[in-house]
Amino acid sequence: MKLEEGILLKRLQDPKTLKNAFGELFTLYNERLYWHIRNMVKDHDDTDDILQNTFIKIFKNIHSFKGDSKLYSWMYRIATNESLTFLNNKSKRIHLNSEELQKNLIENLESDIYFEGDEIQLKLQKAIAILPEKQQLVFNMKYFQELKYREMSDILGTSEGALKSSYHIAVKKIEEYLKLD
């Protein structure tokens, strides 16, 4: 754990400095977590809701963080779990399986006023949507967030080798999709 992260963590776990330290934590990680969640759920409003829930969970549970992993890995794990739970609940609520839900999210992305991508980026999102959930997650974390396999391993609790394999397979599937489209 880096020195600065260790100091921030001590301040987060001290009731006297928690409020200010949490504001710093929010400033440091808000945008990164937003895009991590947004790459999973696609919708801006849903992302904002999940991000808020993520920071609430972080705030409520920061005292129990033991430092076994990096602080941001722990926060990404919470954001990932919140996003997956949201997607699973949404698919049940609207009676769609995960593949149908992904297609639905991409269709909505095309009309999303917050989506600033062009046609190529939309095609990439469509290609990502056809991937199994785990490959989507690994691809998004590696490609968009440029996380290292070690960081992803901490966040997802999966071996680096398995993550490399998932990413490689995802890239091949995306390339094939883009060739056909």
Short mmCIF file of N, CA and C in Angstrom, two decimals:
data_model
loop_
_atom_site.label_atom_id
_atom_site.label_comp_id
_atom_site.label_asym_id
_atom_site.label_seq_id
_atom_site.Cartn_x
_atom_site.Cartn_y
_atom_site.Cartn_z
N MET A 1 0.85 -1.17 0.00
CA MET A 1 0.00 0.00 0.00
C MET A 1 0.90 1.24 0.00
N LYS A 2 0.61 2.17 -0.90
CA LYS A 2 1.39 3.40 -0.98
C LYS A 2 1.24 4.21 0.30
N LEU A 3 2.27 5.01 0.59
CA LEU A 3 2.28 5.83 1.80
C LEU A 3 1.06 6.75 1.85
N GLU A 4 0.76 7.45 0.75
CA GLU A 4 -0.37 8.38 0.75
C GLU A 4 -1.68 7.66 1.02
N GLU A 5 -1.83 6.47 0.45
CA GLU A 5 -3.04 5.70 0.65
C GLU A 5 -3.16 5.28 2.11
N GLY A 6 -2.03 4.91 2.70
CA GLY A 6 -2.02 4.53 4.11
C GLY A 6 -2.42 5.68 5.02
N ILE A 7 -1.93 6.88 4.72
CA ILE A 7 -2.28 8.07 5.51
C ILE A 7 -3.77 8.37 5.34
N LEU A 8 -4.26 8.31 4.10
CA LEU A 8 -5.67 8.57 3.85
C LEU A 8 -6.53 7.55 4.58
N LEU A 9 -6.13 6.30 4.56
CA LEU A 9 -6.89 5.26 5.23
C LEU A 9 -6.98 5.51 6.74
N LYS A 10 -5.86 5.91 7.34
CA LYS A 10 -5.88 6.22 8.78
C LYS A 10 -6.85 7.35 9.06
N ARG A 11 -6.86 8.36 8.21
CA ARG A 11 -7.77 9.49 8.39
C ARG A 11 -9.22 9.05 8.18
N LEU A 12 -9.45 8.12 7.24
CA LEU A 12 -10.80 7.61 7.00
C LEU A 12 -11.32 6.79 8.17
N GLN A 13 -10.42 6.15 8.87
CA GLN A 13 -10.83 5.29 9.97
C GLN A 13 -10.83 6.00 11.32
N ASP A 14 -10.50 7.27 11.33
CA ASP A 14 -10.54 8.09 12.55
C ASP A 14 -11.81 8.95 12.50
N PRO A 15 -12.72 8.77 13.44
CA PRO A 15 -13.98 9.53 13.42
C PRO A 15 -13.78 11.05 13.36
N LYS A 16 -12.67 11.55 13.88
CA LYS A 16 -12.43 12.99 13.88
C LYS A 16 -12.10 13.53 12.49
N THR A 17 -11.48 12.72 11.66
CA THR A 17 -11.03 13.18 10.33
C THR A 17 -11.79 12.51 9.19
N LEU A 18 -12.73 11.65 9.53
CA LEU A 18 -13.45 10.87 8.52
C LEU A 18 -14.12 11.75 7.47
N LYS A 19 -14.83 12.76 7.88
CA LYS A 19 -15.62 13.57 6.95
C LYS A 19 -14.73 14.23 5.89
N ASN A 20 -13.66 14.89 6.31
CA ASN A 20 -12.76 15.53 5.34
C ASN A 20 -12.02 14.51 4.48
N ALA A 21 -11.59 13.42 5.11
CA ALA A 21 -10.87 12.38 4.37
C ALA A 21 -11.78 11.73 3.33
N PHE A 22 -13.05 11.55 3.68
CA PHE A 22 -13.98 10.95 2.73
C PHE A 22 -14.20 11.87 1.53
N GLY A 23 -14.24 13.17 1.79
CA GLY A 23 -14.34 14.14 0.69
C GLY A 23 -13.15 14.02 -0.25
N GLU A 24 -11.95 13.84 0.30
CA GLU A 24 -10.75 13.65 -0.52
C GLU A 24 -10.84 12.36 -1.31
N LEU A 25 -11.29 11.29 -0.65
CA LEU A 25 -11.45 9.99 -1.30
C LEU A 25 -12.42 10.11 -2.47
N PHE A 26 -13.53 10.79 -2.23
CA PHE A 26 -14.53 10.99 -3.27
C PHE A 26 -13.92 11.74 -4.46
N THR A 27 -13.20 12.79 -4.18
CA THR A 27 -12.57 13.59 -5.24
C THR A 27 -11.56 12.75 -6.03
N LEU A 28 -10.80 11.93 -5.33
CA LEU A 28 -9.78 11.11 -5.98
C LEU A 28 -10.36 10.03 -6.89
N TYR A 29 -11.45 9.41 -6.46
CA TYR A 29 -11.93 8.20 -7.15
C TYR A 29 -13.29 8.32 -7.83
N ASN A 30 -13.97 9.43 -7.65
CA ASN A 30 -15.31 9.59 -8.20
C ASN A 30 -15.35 9.33 -9.71
N GLU A 31 -14.49 10.00 -10.45
CA GLU A 31 -14.53 9.87 -11.91
C GLU A 31 -14.12 8.47 -12.37
N ARG A 32 -13.09 7.91 -11.76
CA ARG A 32 -12.65 6.56 -12.15
C ARG A 32 -13.74 5.53 -11.89
N LEU A 33 -14.38 5.62 -10.74
CA LEU A 33 -15.45 4.68 -10.43
C LEU A 33 -16.67 4.92 -11.32
N TYR A 34 -16.94 6.18 -11.63
CA TYR A 34 -18.05 6.49 -12.54
C TYR A 34 -17.87 5.73 -13.85
N TRP A 35 -16.68 5.85 -14.46
CA TRP A 35 -16.47 5.22 -15.76
C TRP A 35 -16.40 3.71 -15.67
N HIS A 36 -15.93 3.19 -14.56
CA HIS A 36 -15.94 1.74 -14.36
C HIS A 36 -17.38 1.24 -14.38
N ILE A 37 -18.23 1.91 -13.62
CA ILE A 37 -19.65 1.53 -13.56
C ILE A 37 -20.33 1.79 -14.89
N ARG A 38 -20.07 2.94 -15.49
CA ARG A 38 -20.73 3.31 -16.76
C ARG A 38 -20.42 2.30 -17.86
N ASN A 39 -19.19 1.80 -17.90
CA ASN A 39 -18.84 0.79 -18.89
C ASN A 39 -19.62 -0.50 -18.70
N MET A 40 -20.10 -0.72 -17.50
CA MET A 40 -20.87 -1.94 -17.23
C MET A 40 -22.35 -1.74 -17.49
N VAL A 41 -22.92 -0.62 -17.04
CA VAL A 41 -24.38 -0.46 -17.10
C VAL A 41 -24.85 0.44 -18.25
N LYS A 42 -23.93 1.15 -18.85
CA LYS A 42 -24.16 1.99 -20.05
C LYS A 42 -24.95 3.27 -19.83
N ASP A 43 -25.88 3.30 -18.91
CA ASP A 43 -26.78 4.43 -18.73
C ASP A 43 -26.24 5.41 -17.68
N HIS A 44 -26.25 6.69 -18.02
CA HIS A 44 -25.73 7.74 -17.12
C HIS A 44 -26.49 7.79 -15.79
N ASP A 45 -27.81 7.81 -15.85
CA ASP A 45 -28.60 7.94 -14.63
C ASP A 45 -28.42 6.72 -13.73
N ASP A 46 -28.43 5.52 -14.32
CA ASP A 46 -28.20 4.31 -13.53
C ASP A 46 -26.80 4.34 -12.92
N THR A 47 -25.83 4.82 -13.69
CA THR A 47 -24.45 4.92 -13.19
C THR A 47 -24.39 5.83 -11.99
N ASP A 48 -25.05 6.97 -12.07
CA ASP A 48 -25.06 7.90 -10.93
C ASP A 48 -25.65 7.25 -9.68
N ASP A 49 -26.74 6.50 -9.86
CA ASP A 49 -27.37 5.83 -8.72
C ASP A 49 -26.44 4.78 -8.11
N ILE A 50 -25.81 4.00 -8.96
CA ILE A 50 -24.92 2.94 -8.49
C ILE A 50 -23.69 3.55 -7.84
N LEU A 51 -23.18 4.62 -8.42
CA LEU A 51 -22.02 5.30 -7.84
C LEU A 51 -22.35 5.82 -6.44
N GLN A 52 -23.53 6.39 -6.28
CA GLN A 52 -23.95 6.88 -4.97
C GLN A 52 -24.03 5.71 -3.98
N ASN A 53 -24.64 4.60 -4.40
CA ASN A 53 -24.72 3.43 -3.53
C ASN A 53 -23.33 2.90 -3.18
N THR A 54 -22.43 2.94 -4.15
CA THR A 54 -21.06 2.48 -3.93
C THR A 54 -20.39 3.32 -2.85
N PHE A 55 -20.48 4.63 -2.96
CA PHE A 55 -19.84 5.49 -1.97
C PHE A 55 -20.51 5.39 -0.59
N ILE A 56 -21.79 5.13 -0.57
CA ILE A 56 -22.47 4.90 0.71
C ILE A 56 -21.91 3.64 1.37
N LYS A 57 -21.76 2.57 0.58
CA LYS A 57 -21.20 1.33 1.13
C LYS A 57 -19.76 1.53 1.58
N ILE A 58 -18.99 2.26 0.80
CA ILE A 58 -17.60 2.54 1.19
C ILE A 58 -17.59 3.28 2.52
N PHE A 59 -18.42 4.31 2.64
CA PHE A 59 -18.48 5.11 3.86
C PHE A 59 -18.86 4.26 5.07
N LYS A 60 -19.89 3.42 4.89
CA LYS A 60 -20.38 2.59 5.99
C LYS A 60 -19.39 1.50 6.40
N ASN A 61 -18.55 1.06 5.47
CA ASN A 61 -17.68 -0.08 5.73
C ASN A 61 -16.19 0.24 5.79
N ILE A 62 -15.82 1.51 5.68
CA ILE A 62 -14.40 1.87 5.64
C ILE A 62 -13.68 1.44 6.92
N HIS A 63 -14.38 1.44 8.03
CA HIS A 63 -13.76 1.04 9.30
C HIS A 63 -13.35 -0.43 9.31
N SER A 64 -14.00 -1.25 8.46
CA SER A 64 -13.68 -2.68 8.42
C SER A 64 -12.63 -3.03 7.36
N PHE A 65 -12.20 -2.04 6.57
CA PHE A 65 -11.16 -2.30 5.57
C PHE A 65 -9.86 -2.60 6.29
N LYS A 66 -9.25 -3.75 5.98
CA LYS A 66 -8.06 -4.20 6.70
C LYS A 66 -6.75 -3.87 5.99
N GLY A 67 -6.81 -3.45 4.75
CA GLY A 67 -5.58 -3.12 4.04
C GLY A 67 -4.92 -4.32 3.38
N ASP A 68 -5.67 -5.43 3.23
CA ASP A 68 -5.12 -6.61 2.57
C ASP A 68 -4.91 -6.38 1.08
N SER A 69 -5.61 -5.43 0.53
CA SER A 69 -5.45 -5.04 -0.87
C SER A 69 -5.36 -3.52 -0.89
N LYS A 70 -5.16 -2.97 -2.08
CA LYS A 70 -5.15 -1.51 -2.18
C LYS A 70 -6.56 -1.00 -1.94
N LEU A 71 -6.64 0.20 -1.42
CA LEU A 71 -7.93 0.80 -1.13
C LEU A 71 -8.78 0.90 -2.39
N TYR A 72 -8.18 1.35 -3.50
CA TYR A 72 -8.99 1.50 -4.72
C TYR A 72 -9.44 0.14 -5.24
N SER A 73 -8.66 -0.93 -5.03
CA SER A 73 -9.09 -2.27 -5.44
C SER A 73 -10.35 -2.68 -4.67
N TRP A 74 -10.35 -2.38 -3.39
CA TRP A 74 -11.50 -2.68 -2.55
C TRP A 74 -12.72 -1.89 -3.03
N MET A 75 -12.52 -0.62 -3.36
CA MET A 75 -13.62 0.22 -3.82
C MET A 75 -14.13 -0.24 -5.19
N TYR A 76 -13.22 -0.63 -6.08
CA TYR A 76 -13.63 -1.14 -7.38
C TYR A 76 -14.43 -2.42 -7.23
N ARG A 77 -14.03 -3.26 -6.27
CA ARG A 77 -14.77 -4.50 -6.03
C ARG A 77 -16.19 -4.17 -5.60
N ILE A 78 -16.35 -3.18 -4.72
CA ILE A 78 -17.68 -2.77 -4.28
C ILE A 78 -18.47 -2.24 -5.49
N ALA A 79 -17.87 -1.38 -6.29
CA ALA A 79 -18.54 -0.82 -7.47
C ALA A 79 -18.93 -1.93 -8.45
N THR A 80 -18.04 -2.89 -8.64
CA THR A 80 -18.32 -4.01 -9.55
C THR A 80 -19.51 -4.82 -9.03
N ASN A 81 -19.49 -5.15 -7.75
CA ASN A 81 -20.58 -5.93 -7.18
C ASN A 81 -21.90 -5.17 -7.22
N GLU A 82 -21.86 -3.89 -6.94
CA GLU A 82 -23.08 -3.06 -7.02
C GLU A 82 -23.63 -3.05 -8.45
N SER A 83 -22.74 -2.93 -9.43
CA SER A 83 -23.14 -2.89 -10.83
C SER A 83 -23.74 -4.22 -11.27
N LEU A 84 -23.08 -5.32 -10.91
CA LEU A 84 -23.58 -6.64 -11.29
C LEU A 84 -24.93 -6.93 -10.63
N THR A 85 -25.06 -6.55 -9.38
CA THR A 85 -26.34 -6.72 -8.68
C THR A 85 -27.43 -5.91 -9.37
N PHE A 86 -27.11 -4.67 -9.72
CA PHE A 86 -28.07 -3.82 -10.42
C PHE A 86 -28.51 -4.47 -11.74
N LEU A 87 -27.53 -4.94 -12.53
CA LEU A 87 -27.85 -5.54 -13.83
C LEU A 87 -28.68 -6.81 -13.66
N ASN A 88 -28.35 -7.64 -12.68
CA ASN A 88 -29.13 -8.85 -12.43
C ASN A 88 -30.55 -8.52 -12.01
N ASN A 89 -30.70 -7.54 -11.13
CA ASN A 89 -32.04 -7.14 -10.70
C ASN A 89 -32.84 -6.53 -11.85
N LYS A 90 -32.17 -5.74 -12.68
CA LYS A 90 -32.85 -5.11 -13.81
C LYS A 90 -33.32 -6.17 -14.80
N SER A 91 -32.47 -7.16 -15.08
CA SER A 91 -32.87 -8.20 -16.03
C SER A 91 -34.06 -9.00 -15.50
N LYS A 92 -34.10 -9.24 -14.19
CA LYS A 92 -35.25 -9.94 -13.59
C LYS A 92 -36.50 -9.08 -13.65
N ARG A 93 -36.33 -7.79 -13.34
CA ARG A 93 -37.47 -6.86 -13.28
C ARG A 93 -38.15 -6.71 -14.65
N ILE A 94 -37.34 -6.67 -15.71
CA ILE A 94 -37.93 -6.48 -17.04
C ILE A 94 -38.00 -7.78 -17.84
N HIS A 95 -37.73 -8.89 -17.15
CA HIS A 95 -37.87 -10.24 -17.71
C HIS A 95 -37.03 -10.46 -18.97
N LEU A 96 -35.74 -10.12 -18.87
CA LEU A 96 -34.80 -10.36 -19.95
C LEU A 96 -33.62 -11.15 -19.41
N ASN A 97 -33.05 -12.02 -20.27
CA ASN A 97 -31.81 -12.67 -19.84
C ASN A 97 -30.67 -11.68 -20.02
N SER A 98 -29.48 -12.02 -19.57
CA SER A 98 -28.38 -11.05 -19.58
C SER A 98 -28.00 -10.60 -21.00
N GLU A 99 -28.08 -11.50 -21.98
CA GLU A 99 -27.77 -11.12 -23.37
C GLU A 99 -28.80 -10.12 -23.90
N GLU A 100 -30.07 -10.38 -23.64
CA GLU A 100 -31.13 -9.47 -24.09
C GLU A 100 -31.00 -8.12 -23.39
N LEU A 101 -30.65 -8.15 -22.12
CA LEU A 101 -30.47 -6.91 -21.38
C LEU A 101 -29.34 -6.08 -21.99
N GLN A 102 -28.22 -6.73 -22.33
CA GLN A 102 -27.10 -6.01 -22.94
C GLN A 102 -27.52 -5.37 -24.26
N LYS A 103 -28.28 -6.09 -25.07
CA LYS A 103 -28.77 -5.52 -26.34
C LYS A 103 -29.66 -4.31 -26.07
N ASN A 104 -30.50 -4.44 -25.07
CA ASN A 104 -31.39 -3.34 -24.67
C ASN A 104 -30.59 -2.13 -24.21
N LEU A 105 -29.54 -2.36 -23.42
CA LEU A 105 -28.70 -1.26 -22.94
C LEU A 105 -28.01 -0.54 -24.09
N ILE A 106 -27.55 -1.31 -25.08
CA ILE A 106 -26.87 -0.71 -26.24
C ILE A 106 -27.86 0.10 -27.06
N GLU A 107 -29.07 -0.41 -27.24
CA GLU A 107 -30.09 0.34 -27.98
C GLU A 107 -30.37 1.67 -27.27
N ASN A 108 -30.45 1.63 -25.95
CA ASN A 108 -30.68 2.85 -25.19
C ASN A 108 -29.49 3.79 -25.25
N LEU A 109 -28.29 3.22 -25.37
CA LEU A 109 -27.08 4.03 -25.45
C LEU A 109 -27.10 4.93 -26.69
N GLU A 110 -27.66 4.41 -27.78
CA GLU A 110 -27.72 5.18 -29.03
C GLU A 110 -28.50 6.48 -28.85
N SER A 111 -29.49 6.47 -27.98
CA SER A 111 -30.32 7.67 -27.78
C SER A 111 -29.94 8.43 -26.50
N ASP A 112 -28.90 7.99 -25.82
CA ASP A 112 -28.47 8.62 -24.57
C ASP A 112 -27.77 9.94 -24.88
N ILE A 113 -28.30 11.04 -24.34
CA ILE A 113 -27.71 12.35 -24.62
C ILE A 113 -26.33 12.49 -24.00
N TYR A 114 -25.99 11.63 -23.03
CA TYR A 114 -24.68 11.69 -22.39
C TYR A 114 -23.62 10.87 -23.13
N PHE A 115 -24.06 10.06 -24.10
CA PHE A 115 -23.11 9.25 -24.87
C PHE A 115 -22.49 10.13 -25.95
N GLU A 116 -21.18 10.30 -25.86
CA GLU A 116 -20.49 11.20 -26.78
C GLU A 116 -19.74 10.46 -27.87
N GLY A 117 -19.96 9.16 -27.96
CA GLY A 117 -19.23 8.36 -28.92
C GLY A 117 -19.75 8.50 -30.34
N ASP A 118 -18.90 8.12 -31.26
CA ASP A 118 -19.30 8.13 -32.67
C ASP A 118 -19.76 6.73 -33.08
N GLU A 119 -19.95 6.53 -34.37
CA GLU A 119 -20.45 5.25 -34.88
C GLU A 119 -19.50 4.10 -34.57
N ILE A 120 -18.20 4.36 -34.65
CA ILE A 120 -17.21 3.32 -34.37
C ILE A 120 -17.28 2.90 -32.90
N GLN A 121 -17.40 3.88 -32.02
CA GLN A 121 -17.48 3.56 -30.60
C GLN A 121 -18.77 2.81 -30.27
N LEU A 122 -19.83 3.13 -30.97
CA LEU A 122 -21.09 2.42 -30.78
C LEU A 122 -20.96 0.97 -31.24
N LYS A 123 -20.27 0.76 -32.37
CA LYS A 123 -20.02 -0.61 -32.85
C LYS A 123 -19.19 -1.39 -31.84
N LEU A 124 -18.20 -0.74 -31.25
CA LEU A 124 -17.39 -1.39 -30.23
C LEU A 124 -18.27 -1.78 -29.04
N GLN A 125 -19.14 -0.89 -28.61
CA GLN A 125 -20.04 -1.21 -27.50
C GLN A 125 -20.96 -2.38 -27.83
N LYS A 126 -21.41 -2.45 -29.08
CA LYS A 126 -22.25 -3.57 -29.51
C LYS A 126 -21.44 -4.87 -29.47
N ALA A 127 -20.19 -4.80 -29.89
CA ALA A 127 -19.33 -5.98 -29.87
C ALA A 127 -19.09 -6.44 -28.43
N ILE A 128 -18.85 -5.51 -27.55
CA ILE A 128 -18.62 -5.84 -26.14
C ILE A 128 -19.87 -6.48 -25.54
N ALA A 129 -21.03 -6.00 -25.95
CA ALA A 129 -22.30 -6.50 -25.40
C ALA A 129 -22.54 -7.97 -25.70
N ILE A 130 -21.93 -8.50 -26.74
CA ILE A 130 -22.14 -9.92 -27.07
C ILE A 130 -21.26 -10.84 -26.23
N LEU A 131 -20.30 -10.27 -25.53
CA LEU A 131 -19.39 -11.07 -24.71
C LEU A 131 -20.09 -11.57 -23.45
N PRO A 132 -19.65 -12.71 -22.92
CA PRO A 132 -20.13 -13.12 -21.60
C PRO A 132 -19.75 -12.07 -20.56
N GLU A 133 -20.49 -12.03 -19.48
CA GLU A 133 -20.34 -10.98 -18.46
C GLU A 133 -18.89 -10.83 -17.98
N LYS A 134 -18.23 -11.93 -17.69
CA LYS A 134 -16.85 -11.88 -17.16
C LYS A 134 -15.90 -11.27 -18.20
N GLN A 135 -16.04 -11.67 -19.47
CA GLN A 135 -15.19 -11.12 -20.52
C GLN A 135 -15.47 -9.64 -20.74
N GLN A 136 -16.72 -9.24 -20.62
CA GLN A 136 -17.05 -7.81 -20.72
C GLN A 136 -16.32 -7.03 -19.64
N LEU A 137 -16.42 -7.53 -18.45
CA LEU A 137 -15.81 -6.86 -17.30
C LEU A 137 -14.30 -6.75 -17.47
N VAL A 138 -13.65 -7.84 -17.83
CA VAL A 138 -12.19 -7.84 -18.01
C VAL A 138 -11.79 -6.93 -19.16
N PHE A 139 -12.52 -7.00 -20.27
CA PHE A 139 -12.19 -6.15 -21.41
C PHE A 139 -12.32 -4.67 -21.04
N ASN A 140 -13.42 -4.31 -20.41
CA ASN A 140 -13.63 -2.90 -20.03
C ASN A 140 -12.55 -2.40 -19.08
N MET A 141 -12.19 -3.23 -18.12
CA MET A 141 -11.18 -2.82 -17.14
C MET A 141 -9.81 -2.66 -17.79
N LYS A 142 -9.48 -3.53 -18.71
CA LYS A 142 -8.16 -3.47 -19.36
C LYS A 142 -8.13 -2.40 -20.45
N TYR A 143 -9.13 -2.41 -21.32
CA TYR A 143 -9.12 -1.53 -22.49
C TYR A 143 -9.45 -0.08 -22.14
N PHE A 144 -10.52 0.14 -21.41
CA PHE A 144 -10.96 1.50 -21.13
C PHE A 144 -10.27 2.12 -19.92
N GLN A 145 -10.07 1.31 -18.88
CA GLN A 145 -9.50 1.87 -17.65
C GLN A 145 -8.01 1.62 -17.53
N GLU A 146 -7.48 0.85 -18.46
CA GLU A 146 -6.05 0.56 -18.52
C GLU A 146 -5.50 0.01 -17.21
N LEU A 147 -6.30 -0.82 -16.55
CA LEU A 147 -5.83 -1.45 -15.31
C LEU A 147 -4.85 -2.57 -15.66
N LYS A 148 -3.90 -2.79 -14.81
CA LYS A 148 -2.95 -3.88 -14.97
C LYS A 148 -3.62 -5.17 -14.49
N TYR A 149 -3.14 -6.30 -15.01
CA TYR A 149 -3.73 -7.58 -14.62
C TYR A 149 -3.65 -7.80 -13.11
N ARG A 150 -2.58 -7.34 -12.50
CA ARG A 150 -2.42 -7.48 -11.04
C ARG A 150 -3.54 -6.73 -10.31
N GLU A 151 -3.85 -5.52 -10.78
CA GLU A 151 -4.92 -4.73 -10.17
C GLU A 151 -6.27 -5.41 -10.37
N MET A 152 -6.50 -5.91 -11.59
CA MET A 152 -7.76 -6.60 -11.86
C MET A 152 -7.88 -7.86 -11.01
N SER A 153 -6.77 -8.55 -10.80
CA SER A 153 -6.75 -9.74 -9.97
C SER A 153 -7.18 -9.42 -8.55
N ASP A 154 -6.69 -8.30 -8.01
CA ASP A 154 -7.08 -7.87 -6.67
C ASP A 154 -8.56 -7.54 -6.60
N ILE A 155 -9.05 -6.87 -7.63
CA ILE A 155 -10.44 -6.43 -7.66
C ILE A 155 -11.40 -7.61 -7.83
N LEU A 156 -11.07 -8.51 -8.77
CA LEU A 156 -11.99 -9.58 -9.12
C LEU A 156 -11.73 -10.89 -8.40
N GLY A 157 -10.59 -10.98 -7.71
CA GLY A 157 -10.28 -12.22 -7.01
C GLY A 157 -10.03 -13.39 -7.94
N THR A 158 -9.44 -13.10 -9.09
CA THR A 158 -9.16 -14.11 -10.11
C THR A 158 -7.67 -14.05 -10.44
N SER A 159 -7.12 -15.17 -10.88
CA SER A 159 -5.69 -15.19 -11.19
C SER A 159 -5.38 -14.33 -12.40
N GLU A 160 -4.17 -13.83 -12.45
CA GLU A 160 -3.74 -13.01 -13.58
C GLU A 160 -3.80 -13.80 -14.88
N GLY A 161 -3.42 -15.07 -14.83
CA GLY A 161 -3.46 -15.92 -16.02
C GLY A 161 -4.87 -16.05 -16.58
N ALA A 162 -5.84 -16.25 -15.70
CA ALA A 162 -7.23 -16.37 -16.14
C ALA A 162 -7.72 -15.06 -16.75
N LEU A 163 -7.28 -13.95 -16.17
CA LEU A 163 -7.67 -12.63 -16.70
C LEU A 163 -7.06 -12.38 -18.07
N LYS A 164 -5.80 -12.75 -18.24
CA LYS A 164 -5.14 -12.59 -19.54
C LYS A 164 -5.86 -13.42 -20.59
N SER A 165 -6.22 -14.63 -20.23
CA SER A 165 -6.94 -15.50 -21.16
C SER A 165 -8.30 -14.91 -21.51
N SER A 166 -9.04 -14.44 -20.51
CA SER A 166 -10.36 -13.83 -20.76
C SER A 166 -10.24 -12.61 -21.67
N TYR A 167 -9.22 -11.79 -21.42
CA TYR A 167 -9.03 -10.59 -22.24
C TYR A 167 -8.70 -10.98 -23.68
N HIS A 168 -7.80 -11.94 -23.85
CA HIS A 168 -7.39 -12.38 -25.19
C HIS A 168 -8.60 -12.93 -25.96
N ILE A 169 -9.39 -13.75 -25.31
CA ILE A 169 -10.58 -14.32 -25.96
C ILE A 169 -11.57 -13.20 -26.30
N ALA A 170 -11.75 -12.26 -25.39
CA ALA A 170 -12.67 -11.13 -25.63
C ALA A 170 -12.21 -10.32 -26.84
N VAL A 171 -10.92 -10.04 -26.92
CA VAL A 171 -10.39 -9.27 -28.06
C VAL A 171 -10.66 -10.00 -29.37
N LYS A 172 -10.42 -11.30 -29.38
CA LYS A 172 -10.66 -12.09 -30.60
C LYS A 172 -12.13 -12.05 -31.00
N LYS A 173 -13.03 -12.18 -30.05
CA LYS A 173 -14.47 -12.14 -30.34
C LYS A 173 -14.88 -10.76 -30.86
N ILE A 174 -14.33 -9.73 -30.27
CA ILE A 174 -14.65 -8.36 -30.71
C ILE A 174 -14.14 -8.14 -32.13
N GLU A 175 -12.92 -8.58 -32.40
CA GLU A 175 -12.36 -8.44 -33.75
C GLU A 175 -13.24 -9.16 -34.78
N GLU A 176 -13.67 -10.37 -34.45
CA GLU A 176 -14.55 -11.13 -35.36
C GLU A 176 -15.87 -10.40 -35.59
N TYR A 177 -16.45 -9.89 -34.52
CA TYR A 177 -17.71 -9.15 -34.64
C TYR A 177 -17.54 -7.93 -35.54
N LEU A 178 -16.48 -7.19 -35.33
CA LEU A 178 -16.26 -5.98 -36.11
C LEU A 178 -15.98 -6.29 -37.58
N LYS A 179 -15.36 -7.42 -37.86
CA LYS A 179 -15.12 -7.83 -39.25
C LYS A 179 -16.44 -8.15 -39.94
N LEU A 180 -17.35 -8.77 -39.22
CA LEU A 180 -18.64 -9.18 -39.80
C LEU A 180 -19.62 -8.02 -39.93
N ASP A 181 -19.51 -7.06 -39.04
CA ASP A 181 -20.49 -5.97 -38.99
C ASP A 181 -20.23 -4.96 -40.09
#
